[in-house]
Short mmCIF file of C-alpha atoms in Angstrom, two decimals:
data_model
loop_
_atom_site.label_atom_id
_atom_site.label_comp_id
_atom_site.label_asym_id
_atom_site.label_seq_id
_atom_site.Cartn_x
_atom_site.Cartn_y
_atom_site.Cartn_z
CA MET A 1 27.59 144.23 72.35
CA SER A 2 30.04 141.90 71.69
CA GLU A 3 29.40 138.34 72.17
CA PRO A 4 30.38 136.15 75.25
CA MET A 5 33.25 134.30 75.17
CA HIS A 6 33.59 130.64 75.71
CA PRO A 7 35.04 129.93 78.67
CA LEU A 8 37.45 127.30 76.61
CA ASP A 9 38.24 130.58 74.36
CA LYS A 10 39.91 132.36 77.20
CA PRO A 11 43.04 133.74 76.47
CA GLU A 12 46.62 132.42 77.23
CA SER A 13 49.28 134.17 78.60
CA GLY A 14 51.58 135.60 75.44
CA LYS A 15 49.29 134.12 73.02
CA GLU A 16 46.22 136.30 71.06
CA GLN A 17 43.33 134.02 71.10
CA PRO A 18 40.55 134.47 67.48
CA SER A 19 37.85 136.73 68.79
CA VAL A 20 34.21 135.03 68.62
CA ASP A 21 33.34 136.99 65.31
CA GLU A 22 36.54 135.48 63.84
CA LEU A 23 35.57 131.97 64.87
CA CYS A 24 31.80 132.45 63.57
CA ARG A 25 32.83 133.62 59.75
CA PRO A 26 31.70 131.69 57.47
CA SER A 27 34.65 129.33 56.29
CA PRO A 28 36.07 128.66 52.72
CA PRO A 29 34.13 126.21 50.72
CA GLY A 30 34.89 122.73 51.07
CA SER A 31 36.31 123.19 54.69
CA GLN A 32 35.27 120.89 57.70
CA MET A 33 34.16 124.29 59.20
CA ASN A 34 31.60 125.06 56.10
CA GLN A 35 30.39 120.98 55.74
CA GLU A 36 28.96 121.36 59.67
CA GLU A 37 27.28 124.79 58.71
CA ALA A 38 25.73 123.20 55.95
CA LEU A 39 24.65 119.65 58.03
CA LYS A 40 21.37 119.85 59.89
CA ARG A 41 21.59 119.44 63.93
CA HIS A 42 18.44 117.79 64.01
CA LEU A 43 19.43 114.41 66.08
CA LYS A 44 18.44 114.51 69.85
CA SER A 45 19.71 112.29 72.65
CA ARG A 46 16.94 109.08 71.81
CA HIS A 47 17.94 109.56 68.33
CA MET A 48 21.71 108.93 69.16
CA GLN A 49 21.37 106.29 71.39
CA MET A 50 18.74 104.38 69.58
CA LEU A 51 21.35 104.73 66.12
CA ALA A 52 24.36 103.64 68.23
CA ILE A 53 22.09 100.53 69.19
CA GLY A 54 20.72 100.00 65.95
CA GLY A 55 23.98 99.92 64.30
CA VAL A 56 24.95 96.86 65.69
CA ILE A 57 21.88 95.11 65.85
CA GLY A 58 21.59 94.17 62.43
CA PRO A 59 20.94 91.01 60.36
CA GLY A 60 24.51 90.14 61.42
CA TYR A 61 23.13 89.64 64.50
CA PHE A 62 19.95 87.50 63.60
CA VAL A 63 21.88 85.58 61.04
CA GLY A 64 25.45 86.04 60.68
CA MET A 65 25.55 84.91 64.64
CA GLY A 66 25.27 81.12 63.59
CA SER A 67 28.49 81.53 62.20
CA ALA A 68 30.11 82.57 65.42
CA LEU A 69 27.97 79.99 67.17
CA SER A 70 29.37 77.41 65.17
CA ASN A 71 33.13 78.61 65.64
CA GLY A 72 33.44 79.32 68.89
CA GLY A 73 30.70 77.42 70.88
CA GLY A 74 28.42 78.89 73.36
CA ALA A 75 31.00 79.33 75.77
CA GLY A 76 33.48 80.67 73.18
CA CYS A 77 30.95 83.04 71.67
CA LEU A 78 30.33 84.59 75.19
CA LEU A 79 33.84 84.89 76.45
CA GLY A 80 35.03 86.33 72.83
CA PHE A 81 32.16 89.08 72.91
CA THR A 82 32.92 89.96 76.44
CA ILE A 83 36.76 90.84 76.00
CA ILE A 84 35.91 93.03 72.76
CA GLY A 85 33.46 94.16 74.55
CA MET A 86 35.31 95.40 77.51
CA MET A 87 37.97 96.95 74.92
CA LEU A 88 35.14 98.75 73.24
CA TRP A 89 34.18 100.37 76.40
CA CYS A 90 37.77 101.70 77.03
CA THR A 91 37.47 102.68 73.19
CA MET A 92 34.15 104.97 73.73
CA GLN A 93 35.72 106.52 76.68
CA SER A 94 38.24 108.26 74.54
CA LEU A 95 35.56 108.80 72.01
CA GLY A 96 32.73 110.31 73.98
CA GLU A 97 35.79 112.90 75.59
CA MET A 98 36.87 114.18 72.25
CA ALA A 99 33.67 114.01 70.69
CA ALA A 100 31.80 115.80 73.54
CA PHE A 101 34.60 118.56 73.21
CA LEU A 102 34.68 118.68 69.57
CA SER A 103 31.70 117.94 67.61
CA VAL A 104 32.36 117.46 64.01
CA SER A 105 31.25 115.29 60.85
CA GLY A 106 33.95 112.51 60.24
CA SER A 107 34.67 112.17 64.40
CA PHE A 108 38.12 110.32 65.00
CA THR A 109 39.02 110.25 61.55
CA ASN A 110 39.30 114.17 61.95
CA TYR A 111 41.00 113.52 65.21
CA MET A 112 43.69 111.76 64.21
CA SER A 113 44.46 114.42 61.58
CA ARG A 114 43.96 117.28 64.28
CA PHE A 115 46.12 115.64 67.11
CA LEU A 116 48.58 113.39 65.38
CA ASP A 117 48.96 113.05 61.26
CA PRO A 118 46.57 114.24 58.56
CA ALA A 119 48.35 111.12 56.51
CA LEU A 120 47.27 109.01 59.81
CA GLY A 121 43.70 110.78 59.80
CA PHE A 122 43.80 109.83 55.61
CA SER A 123 44.90 106.07 56.06
CA LEU A 124 42.37 105.76 59.29
CA GLY A 125 39.39 107.37 57.38
CA TRP A 126 39.76 105.45 54.50
CA ASN A 127 40.00 102.05 56.00
CA TYR A 128 37.11 102.75 58.76
CA CYS A 129 35.32 103.54 55.01
CA ILE A 130 36.03 100.05 54.01
CA LEU A 131 35.01 98.28 56.95
CA TRP A 132 31.47 100.30 56.44
CA PHE A 133 31.21 99.36 52.87
CA GLY A 134 32.22 95.53 54.14
CA ILE A 135 29.26 95.66 56.57
CA LEU A 136 27.02 97.41 54.15
CA ALA A 137 27.78 94.80 51.48
CA ALA A 138 26.85 92.04 54.24
CA GLU A 139 23.70 93.66 55.26
CA TYR A 140 22.50 93.81 51.51
CA GLN A 141 23.66 89.68 51.92
CA ASN A 142 21.61 89.17 54.55
CA ALA A 143 18.66 91.07 53.37
CA GLY A 144 18.86 88.57 50.24
CA LEU A 145 19.72 85.38 52.36
CA VAL A 146 16.55 86.02 54.62
CA LEU A 147 14.18 86.59 51.89
CA THR A 148 14.65 83.59 50.01
CA TYR A 149 13.72 81.76 53.07
CA TRP A 150 9.75 81.70 51.44
CA HIS A 151 11.43 80.30 48.27
CA SER A 152 10.04 83.14 46.43
CA ALA A 153 10.55 83.30 42.82
CA MET A 154 12.39 86.11 42.90
CA PRO A 155 16.51 85.56 43.00
CA SER A 156 18.03 87.16 46.08
CA TYR A 157 19.88 89.80 43.67
CA GLY A 158 16.56 91.17 42.69
CA PHE A 159 15.41 91.64 46.44
CA ILE A 160 19.02 93.76 46.50
CA ILE A 161 18.73 95.90 43.98
CA ILE A 162 15.69 96.77 45.29
CA PHE A 163 16.51 97.54 48.48
CA TRP A 164 19.28 99.56 46.81
CA PHE A 165 17.42 102.06 45.17
CA LEU A 166 14.46 101.97 48.43
CA PHE A 167 17.58 103.09 51.00
CA LEU A 168 19.41 105.44 48.72
CA GLY A 169 15.81 107.02 48.27
CA PHE A 170 15.32 107.26 51.72
CA GLY A 171 18.40 108.74 52.67
CA MET A 172 17.98 111.72 50.95
CA LEU A 173 15.36 112.86 52.83
CA GLY A 174 17.65 114.33 55.65
CA VAL A 175 18.77 113.59 59.04
CA ARG A 176 15.19 114.30 61.25
CA ALA A 177 13.62 111.18 59.10
CA PHE A 178 16.82 109.09 59.46
CA GLY A 179 16.80 109.64 63.32
CA GLU A 180 12.99 109.15 63.93
CA PHE A 181 12.92 106.08 61.33
CA GLU A 182 15.35 104.37 62.94
CA PHE A 183 14.32 105.04 66.83
CA TYR A 184 10.96 103.33 66.05
CA LEU A 185 12.80 100.60 64.12
CA THR A 186 15.46 99.74 66.74
CA ALA A 187 12.42 100.09 69.51
CA ALA A 188 10.93 97.28 67.35
CA LYS A 189 13.93 95.49 67.27
CA ILE A 190 14.89 95.45 71.28
CA LEU A 191 11.45 94.30 72.12
CA PHE A 192 11.72 91.22 69.65
CA ILE A 193 15.32 90.25 71.64
CA LEU A 194 13.33 90.65 75.03
CA ALA A 195 10.72 88.33 73.43
CA PHE A 196 13.25 86.20 72.69
CA PHE A 197 14.55 85.72 75.98
CA LEU A 198 11.36 84.92 77.12
CA CYS A 199 10.66 82.28 74.58
CA SER A 200 13.76 80.44 74.83
CA ILE A 201 13.30 80.07 78.48
CA LEU A 202 9.99 78.39 77.82
CA ILE A 203 11.59 76.29 74.94
CA SER A 204 14.08 75.41 77.39
CA SER A 205 11.96 74.49 80.23
CA GLY A 206 9.55 72.52 78.37
CA ALA A 207 6.74 75.04 78.81
CA ILE A 208 6.70 75.06 74.80
CA GLY A 209 7.39 73.00 72.02
CA ASN A 210 7.92 69.50 71.35
CA GLN A 211 11.24 68.77 72.74
CA GLY A 212 10.44 68.47 76.21
CA PRO A 213 12.67 70.28 78.87
CA ILE A 214 16.32 70.90 77.53
CA GLY A 215 17.89 72.89 80.28
CA PHE A 216 21.53 73.19 79.88
CA LYS A 217 21.99 70.19 77.80
CA TYR A 218 23.75 71.76 74.56
CA TYR A 219 26.20 73.41 76.93
CA GLN A 220 27.11 70.10 77.72
CA ASP A 221 26.45 67.86 74.64
CA PRO A 222 28.16 68.94 72.42
CA GLY A 223 30.20 71.45 75.12
CA ALA A 224 30.55 74.83 75.53
CA PHE A 225 33.66 75.61 73.60
CA ASN A 226 34.83 74.50 69.83
CA GLY A 227 38.59 74.85 70.50
CA VAL A 228 40.71 77.97 70.63
CA ALA A 229 40.97 78.27 66.69
CA GLY A 230 37.19 78.89 66.93
CA LEU A 231 37.66 81.32 69.91
CA PHE A 232 39.53 83.25 67.56
CA LYS A 233 37.64 83.81 64.63
CA VAL A 234 34.73 85.06 67.41
CA PHE A 235 36.91 87.70 68.21
CA VAL A 236 36.90 88.91 64.62
CA PHE A 237 32.84 88.54 64.52
CA ALA A 238 32.62 90.36 67.45
CA ALA A 239 34.45 93.59 66.61
CA LEU A 240 32.49 93.81 63.50
CA GLN A 241 29.26 92.84 64.88
CA TYR A 242 29.89 95.95 67.86
CA SER A 243 30.72 98.42 65.00
CA GLY A 244 28.35 101.17 65.25
CA THR A 245 28.81 101.91 68.61
CA GLU A 246 31.04 104.42 67.74
CA MET A 247 28.19 105.86 65.20
CA ILE A 248 28.21 108.35 68.60
CA GLY A 249 31.36 109.97 67.49
CA ILE A 250 29.92 110.41 63.84
CA THR A 251 26.32 111.90 65.14
CA ALA A 252 27.82 114.45 67.32
CA GLY A 253 28.27 116.53 64.28
CA GLU A 254 24.53 116.79 63.69
CA SER A 255 23.47 116.85 67.49
CA ALA A 256 21.51 119.73 68.93
CA ARG A 257 23.66 119.01 72.06
CA PRO A 258 26.63 116.89 71.76
CA ASP A 259 27.85 118.40 75.40
CA ARG A 260 24.90 116.65 76.86
CA ASP A 261 24.15 113.89 74.30
CA VAL A 262 27.50 112.54 73.60
CA PRO A 263 28.35 111.49 77.35
CA LYS A 264 24.82 109.92 78.13
CA ALA A 265 24.77 108.15 74.91
CA VAL A 266 28.34 106.81 76.10
CA ARG A 267 27.49 105.97 79.42
CA PHE A 268 24.22 103.74 78.74
CA VAL A 269 24.59 102.55 74.99
CA PHE A 270 27.63 100.29 75.65
CA TRP A 271 25.51 98.57 78.68
CA ARG A 272 22.88 97.61 76.45
CA VAL A 273 24.51 96.64 73.20
CA LEU A 274 26.60 94.24 75.72
CA ILE A 275 23.88 92.49 77.46
CA ILE A 276 21.95 92.53 74.46
CA PHE A 277 24.61 90.34 72.45
CA VAL A 278 25.94 88.13 75.79
CA PHE A 279 22.72 87.46 76.72
CA GLY A 280 21.42 86.63 73.04
CA ILE A 281 24.22 84.14 72.89
CA PHE A 282 23.60 82.58 76.04
CA PHE A 283 19.96 82.04 74.92
CA LEU A 284 20.80 81.08 71.78
CA ASN A 285 22.77 78.22 72.98
CA LEU A 286 20.17 76.82 75.38
CA VAL A 287 17.96 76.24 72.43
CA VAL A 288 20.78 75.55 69.57
CA PRO A 289 23.56 73.40 69.76
CA TRP A 290 26.64 75.02 67.93
CA ASN A 291 27.29 71.85 65.66
CA ASP A 292 23.28 71.86 64.26
CA PRO A 293 24.04 71.40 60.66
CA SER A 294 21.67 74.42 59.35
CA LEU A 295 23.65 77.16 61.15
CA LEU A 296 25.85 79.44 58.84
CA HIS A 297 29.09 78.12 58.10
CA GLY A 298 31.45 77.11 55.07
CA ALA A 299 29.88 73.39 54.79
CA SER A 300 26.33 74.76 54.73
CA LYS A 301 24.34 74.47 51.69
CA THR A 302 21.71 76.85 53.44
CA ALA A 303 21.96 80.12 54.86
CA ARG A 304 19.20 79.90 57.94
CA SER A 305 18.96 82.54 61.03
CA PRO A 306 19.81 80.55 63.98
CA PHE A 307 16.81 82.33 65.67
CA VAL A 308 14.79 80.47 63.06
CA ILE A 309 16.38 76.70 63.70
CA ALA A 310 15.42 77.89 67.34
CA PHE A 311 11.86 77.78 66.73
CA VAL A 312 11.97 74.88 63.95
CA ARG A 313 13.59 72.56 66.33
CA ALA A 314 11.12 73.04 68.85
CA GLY A 315 8.39 72.47 66.29
CA LEU A 316 7.12 76.10 66.40
CA GLY A 317 6.96 76.83 62.83
CA PRO A 318 5.10 80.06 62.92
CA GLY A 319 7.80 81.28 65.33
CA ALA A 320 10.16 80.94 62.47
CA ASP A 321 8.02 82.97 60.41
CA VAL A 322 7.91 85.64 62.68
CA VAL A 323 11.78 85.50 63.06
CA ASN A 324 12.18 86.33 59.62
CA CYS A 325 9.80 89.07 59.51
CA ILE A 326 11.75 90.85 62.35
CA VAL A 327 14.85 90.23 60.69
CA ILE A 328 13.47 91.80 57.39
CA LEU A 329 12.90 94.91 59.90
CA THR A 330 16.48 94.97 60.81
CA VAL A 331 17.60 95.17 57.21
CA PHE A 332 15.68 98.46 57.08
CA SER A 333 17.42 99.93 60.24
CA ALA A 334 20.64 98.19 59.74
CA LEU A 335 21.05 99.49 56.32
CA ASN A 336 19.59 103.00 57.32
CA GLY A 337 22.53 103.23 60.01
CA ALA A 338 24.94 101.91 57.53
CA LEU A 339 24.54 104.13 54.64
CA TYR A 340 24.19 107.25 57.42
CA VAL A 341 27.46 106.16 58.71
CA THR A 342 29.61 105.59 55.22
CA SER A 343 27.97 108.69 53.50
CA ARG A 344 29.41 111.49 56.40
CA CYS A 345 32.49 109.50 56.74
CA VAL A 346 33.21 109.96 52.81
CA ALA A 347 31.64 113.74 52.85
CA GLY A 348 34.04 114.43 56.09
CA LEU A 349 37.27 113.31 54.17
CA ALA A 350 36.20 115.27 51.23
CA ALA A 351 35.99 118.25 53.68
CA ASP A 352 39.46 117.84 54.99
CA GLY A 353 40.67 117.54 51.46
CA MET A 354 41.27 113.58 51.80
CA ALA A 355 38.67 112.48 48.90
CA PRO A 356 37.86 114.17 45.73
CA LYS A 357 35.52 117.40 46.93
CA PHE A 358 32.75 116.57 44.83
CA LEU A 359 32.06 113.75 47.47
CA GLY A 360 31.50 116.68 49.99
CA TRP A 361 28.89 118.43 47.95
CA ILE A 362 25.61 118.90 50.62
CA ASN A 363 22.32 119.48 49.44
CA ARG A 364 19.79 122.05 50.87
CA PHE A 365 18.02 119.22 53.09
CA GLY A 366 22.00 119.04 55.03
CA VAL A 367 22.57 115.60 53.00
CA PRO A 368 25.97 114.87 51.61
CA TRP A 369 24.03 113.31 48.46
CA THR A 370 27.09 112.47 46.18
CA ALA A 371 28.85 111.13 49.25
CA LEU A 372 25.33 108.58 50.15
CA ILE A 373 25.51 107.58 46.26
CA PHE A 374 29.23 106.61 46.36
CA ALA A 375 29.05 104.48 49.22
CA ASN A 376 25.94 102.85 48.52
CA LEU A 377 27.82 101.70 45.30
CA PHE A 378 29.73 99.40 47.46
CA GLY A 379 26.84 97.76 48.48
CA PHE A 380 26.91 95.64 45.35
CA ILE A 381 29.81 94.02 46.58
CA CYS A 382 27.57 91.31 47.88
CA LEU A 383 26.44 90.00 44.35
CA LEU A 384 29.95 88.27 44.41
CA ASN A 385 27.50 85.57 45.73
CA ARG A 386 26.65 84.93 42.14
CA ILE A 387 29.90 83.04 41.64
CA ALA A 388 30.70 81.90 45.34
CA GLY A 389 28.78 80.34 48.26
CA ALA A 390 26.99 82.78 50.27
CA ALA A 391 29.35 81.23 53.07
CA VAL A 392 32.41 82.35 51.41
CA VAL A 393 31.36 85.32 50.32
CA TYR A 394 30.32 86.49 54.21
CA SER A 395 33.69 84.76 55.56
CA TRP A 396 35.30 87.51 52.79
CA ILE A 397 33.51 90.15 54.32
CA VAL A 398 33.38 89.61 58.04
CA ASN A 399 37.16 88.95 58.17
CA ILE A 400 38.38 91.48 56.23
CA SER A 401 35.68 94.26 58.01
CA GLY A 402 36.46 92.78 60.92
CA VAL A 403 40.33 93.25 61.01
CA ALA A 404 39.74 97.03 59.88
CA THR A 405 37.60 97.49 63.05
CA PHE A 406 40.89 96.72 65.34
CA ILE A 407 42.15 100.02 63.92
CA ARG A 408 39.67 102.14 65.65
CA GLY A 409 42.18 101.70 68.66
CA CYS A 410 43.85 104.70 66.66
CA ILE A 411 41.00 106.83 68.71
CA SER A 412 42.67 106.15 72.06
CA LEU A 413 45.92 107.02 70.74
CA ALA A 414 44.24 110.31 69.07
CA HIS A 415 42.89 110.78 72.82
CA ILE A 416 46.11 110.23 74.41
CA ARG A 417 47.68 113.09 72.22
CA PHE A 418 44.29 115.14 72.69
CA ARG A 419 45.23 115.37 76.16
CA LYS A 420 48.38 116.71 75.51
CA ALA A 421 47.34 119.03 73.17
CA LEU A 422 45.12 120.35 76.22
CA SER A 423 47.84 120.49 78.62
CA ALA A 424 50.06 122.19 76.52
CA GLN A 425 47.45 124.90 75.62
CA GLY A 426 46.25 125.38 78.96
CA ILE A 427 43.01 124.40 79.17
CA SER A 428 41.60 122.57 82.37
CA LEU A 429 39.90 118.84 82.24
CA ASP A 430 36.96 121.12 84.10
CA GLU A 431 36.46 122.45 81.11
CA LEU A 432 35.55 119.10 79.42
CA PRO A 433 31.76 118.07 78.73
CA PHE A 434 32.66 114.31 79.68
CA LYS A 435 36.12 113.07 81.19
CA ALA A 436 37.14 109.30 80.33
CA ALA A 437 36.97 107.00 83.20
CA PHE A 438 40.21 105.75 84.26
CA PHE A 439 42.68 107.62 81.67
CA PRO A 440 44.88 107.01 80.73
CA TYR A 441 44.71 103.22 81.41
CA THR A 442 41.82 103.03 79.24
CA ALA A 443 43.18 104.71 76.45
CA TYR A 444 46.32 102.39 76.70
CA ILE A 445 44.24 99.29 76.97
CA SER A 446 42.31 100.22 74.16
CA LEU A 447 45.33 100.88 71.70
CA ILE A 448 47.64 97.93 72.90
CA GLY A 449 44.39 95.64 72.79
CA ASN A 450 43.70 96.36 69.40
CA ILE A 451 47.41 96.08 68.15
CA ILE A 452 47.51 92.47 69.61
CA PHE A 453 44.41 91.56 67.96
CA ILE A 454 45.42 93.13 64.70
CA PHE A 455 48.56 90.56 64.31
CA PHE A 456 47.30 87.46 66.52
CA GLN A 457 43.55 87.10 65.52
CA GLY A 458 44.71 85.46 62.38
CA TRP A 459 47.55 83.11 63.74
CA THR A 460 44.53 79.95 62.64
CA ALA A 461 46.40 80.94 59.01
CA PHE A 462 49.69 79.11 60.06
CA LEU A 463 48.16 76.31 61.41
CA SER A 464 49.43 72.95 59.12
CA PRO A 465 48.42 73.05 56.55
CA PHE A 466 49.13 76.88 55.82
CA SER A 467 45.81 78.60 54.28
CA ILE A 468 46.96 81.47 51.91
CA ASN A 469 43.44 82.16 51.76
CA ASP A 470 43.05 82.92 55.60
CA PHE A 471 46.35 84.45 55.81
CA PHE A 472 45.03 87.41 52.93
CA MET A 473 41.58 87.26 54.52
CA ASN A 474 43.00 88.21 57.88
CA TYR A 475 45.99 90.51 56.98
CA ILE A 476 45.24 92.00 53.84
CA MET A 477 44.07 95.44 55.62
CA ILE A 478 47.51 96.06 57.32
CA PRO A 479 49.59 96.83 54.45
CA VAL A 480 46.40 98.40 52.76
CA PHE A 481 46.53 101.04 56.10
CA ILE A 482 50.39 101.19 55.59
CA ILE A 483 50.66 102.11 52.19
CA MET A 484 47.69 104.59 52.65
CA TYR A 485 49.79 106.18 55.22
CA LEU A 486 52.87 106.18 53.37
CA GLY A 487 51.21 107.32 50.07
CA PHE A 488 49.62 110.41 51.52
CA LYS A 489 52.80 111.50 53.69
CA LEU A 490 54.78 111.38 50.73
CA VAL A 491 52.34 112.96 48.21
CA LYS A 492 51.49 115.76 50.73
CA LYS A 493 54.39 116.01 52.86
CA THR A 494 52.76 116.08 56.14
CA LYS A 495 54.04 116.75 59.79
CA TRP A 496 53.30 115.66 62.71
CA VAL A 497 51.14 117.85 64.84
CA LYS A 498 52.50 119.40 67.54
CA PRO A 499 50.61 119.93 70.91
CA GLU A 500 50.76 123.38 71.22
CA GLU A 501 49.60 123.81 67.47
CA ALA A 502 46.87 121.38 67.68
CA ASP A 503 43.26 122.48 66.73
CA LEU A 504 40.61 122.69 69.84
CA VAL A 505 38.71 125.32 68.47
CA THR A 506 36.77 124.08 65.05
CA GLY A 507 34.11 121.91 66.39
CA ARG A 508 33.30 123.27 69.95
CA ARG A 509 30.08 125.26 70.67
CA ASN A 510 29.10 127.85 72.56
CA TRP A 511 26.80 126.31 75.30
CA ASN A 512 24.76 129.24 77.15
CA LYS A 513 21.80 127.76 78.50
CA ASP A 514 20.20 131.14 78.90
CA ALA A 515 20.70 132.03 75.55
CA LEU A 516 19.68 128.45 73.89
CA PRO A 517 15.90 128.21 72.54
CA ASP A 518 13.31 126.44 74.98
CA ASP A 519 12.92 123.44 72.77
CA ILE A 520 17.08 122.98 73.10
CA VAL A 521 17.12 123.29 76.93
CA ALA A 522 15.81 119.86 78.37
CA PRO A 523 12.63 120.92 80.59
CA LYS A 524 12.02 119.73 84.08
CA VAL A 525 10.60 116.11 83.56
CA SER A 526 8.40 114.20 85.81
CA TRP A 527 9.69 110.75 87.80
CA PRO A 528 8.14 108.17 85.00
CA ARG A 529 9.62 110.18 82.24
CA LYS A 530 12.86 109.97 83.84
CA VAL A 531 12.47 106.11 84.63
CA PHE A 532 11.85 105.93 80.80
CA ALA A 533 14.88 108.11 79.70
CA THR A 534 17.14 105.99 82.06
CA VAL A 535 15.51 102.80 79.97
CA ILE A 536 15.40 104.32 76.59
CA GLY A 537 18.16 107.30 76.81
#
């Protein structure tokens, strides 16, 4: 008896469709489908949502936020994170629709190759890898900075090397161990952040600490803003800090039920992240002025977390120690997520023939181990702080990686072409597990907004006197993107993909609830569990 045909595979008039047997036939070694068969699909809905949150609440949130606060001021930070957050929401709508329909490792870099041009997929894919190489280095940098708070005899680079081997080993355990570990660490981070919100209210009201009632004093003196130039610097920092939310697309290839879990993650994760960041900035500036000399910026001699400074200013020394302990835990979570994303992106590029084939090797645990080692090597970039100040190195990493994040506006461009392909191939929108809200407006807002920020976020470099250092930091990724695109196109002689020829088969899964195992089909749950699912995912 033949297998039932997926509803999306219904024949088109005048065009012969491949059979189910042909679609399920093992793929050639090194191909995208062969890699998808090798990866383990063990991630559940709660894993995916916590991964997306955990990826953005790392040491950069607890330590690097000091740089954003000193650059933009309290209100400037709020405005910057809100604007970039709304653009991210538009981007996530596009990504969610495609990832729920086509669940592949590599996600949107693969979509660029399918619906636009393989050369664009190559350029976007490697630029996205560069972004995460920078994030990985930044998190290793933060690890070294935070651990030196206790004046250990071990230098910061010693801690970095220890963490490098620790997380490489953990990454080899497989996606199930990775998902469970990340779930509980992210839950701990969220609980701490909520506790800090409460402590900020108590410190501001004078209920605890030795400062007395503060109220909104720091929003008046030194003020809410630190100028327009500072606001634009916040845009870049916010773009970098929000990186990780699009991890949902990367995890779809290893999700047990992407048609169900991806839409849930898109609907809920963004709002949680936005609330965590916006509320976090608001409460931070209640208890820490943006001109505090201890904040992390170019003129600082030390690198201190603004969360630590909040307790130190209030005379609550033990609270500062607790913060540093929590930050150390976030190092585990952030590095865990960064290594996952970078390894899967590199392995996805290798499967598509856009990276050396050996980087696509997958072991019996479903781990792309060669890509994992390759990606982790870029963590050693942070050792540049041996020849430059910690703040200078961190600034370079943030700016170069932050500019790369705006290139993810290409996700919305791929989404526009995806819709054209659906129309050209006669596939109804009713077949989509998740439909992007307000299409095509959200897609065009994301695309145009990201293009604008790519060119205007570095305008401060042109102020008198002209800063060649700032210019390169803010714009170096633009020629890199173009050179990669043109180079791959000339060498491979790629062509623009026609909508009627776009691949809308690879990555689709047949979800027949009657045929699924009991452990995959979601059982009926009681109302307390429904409340928990709404809060946690």
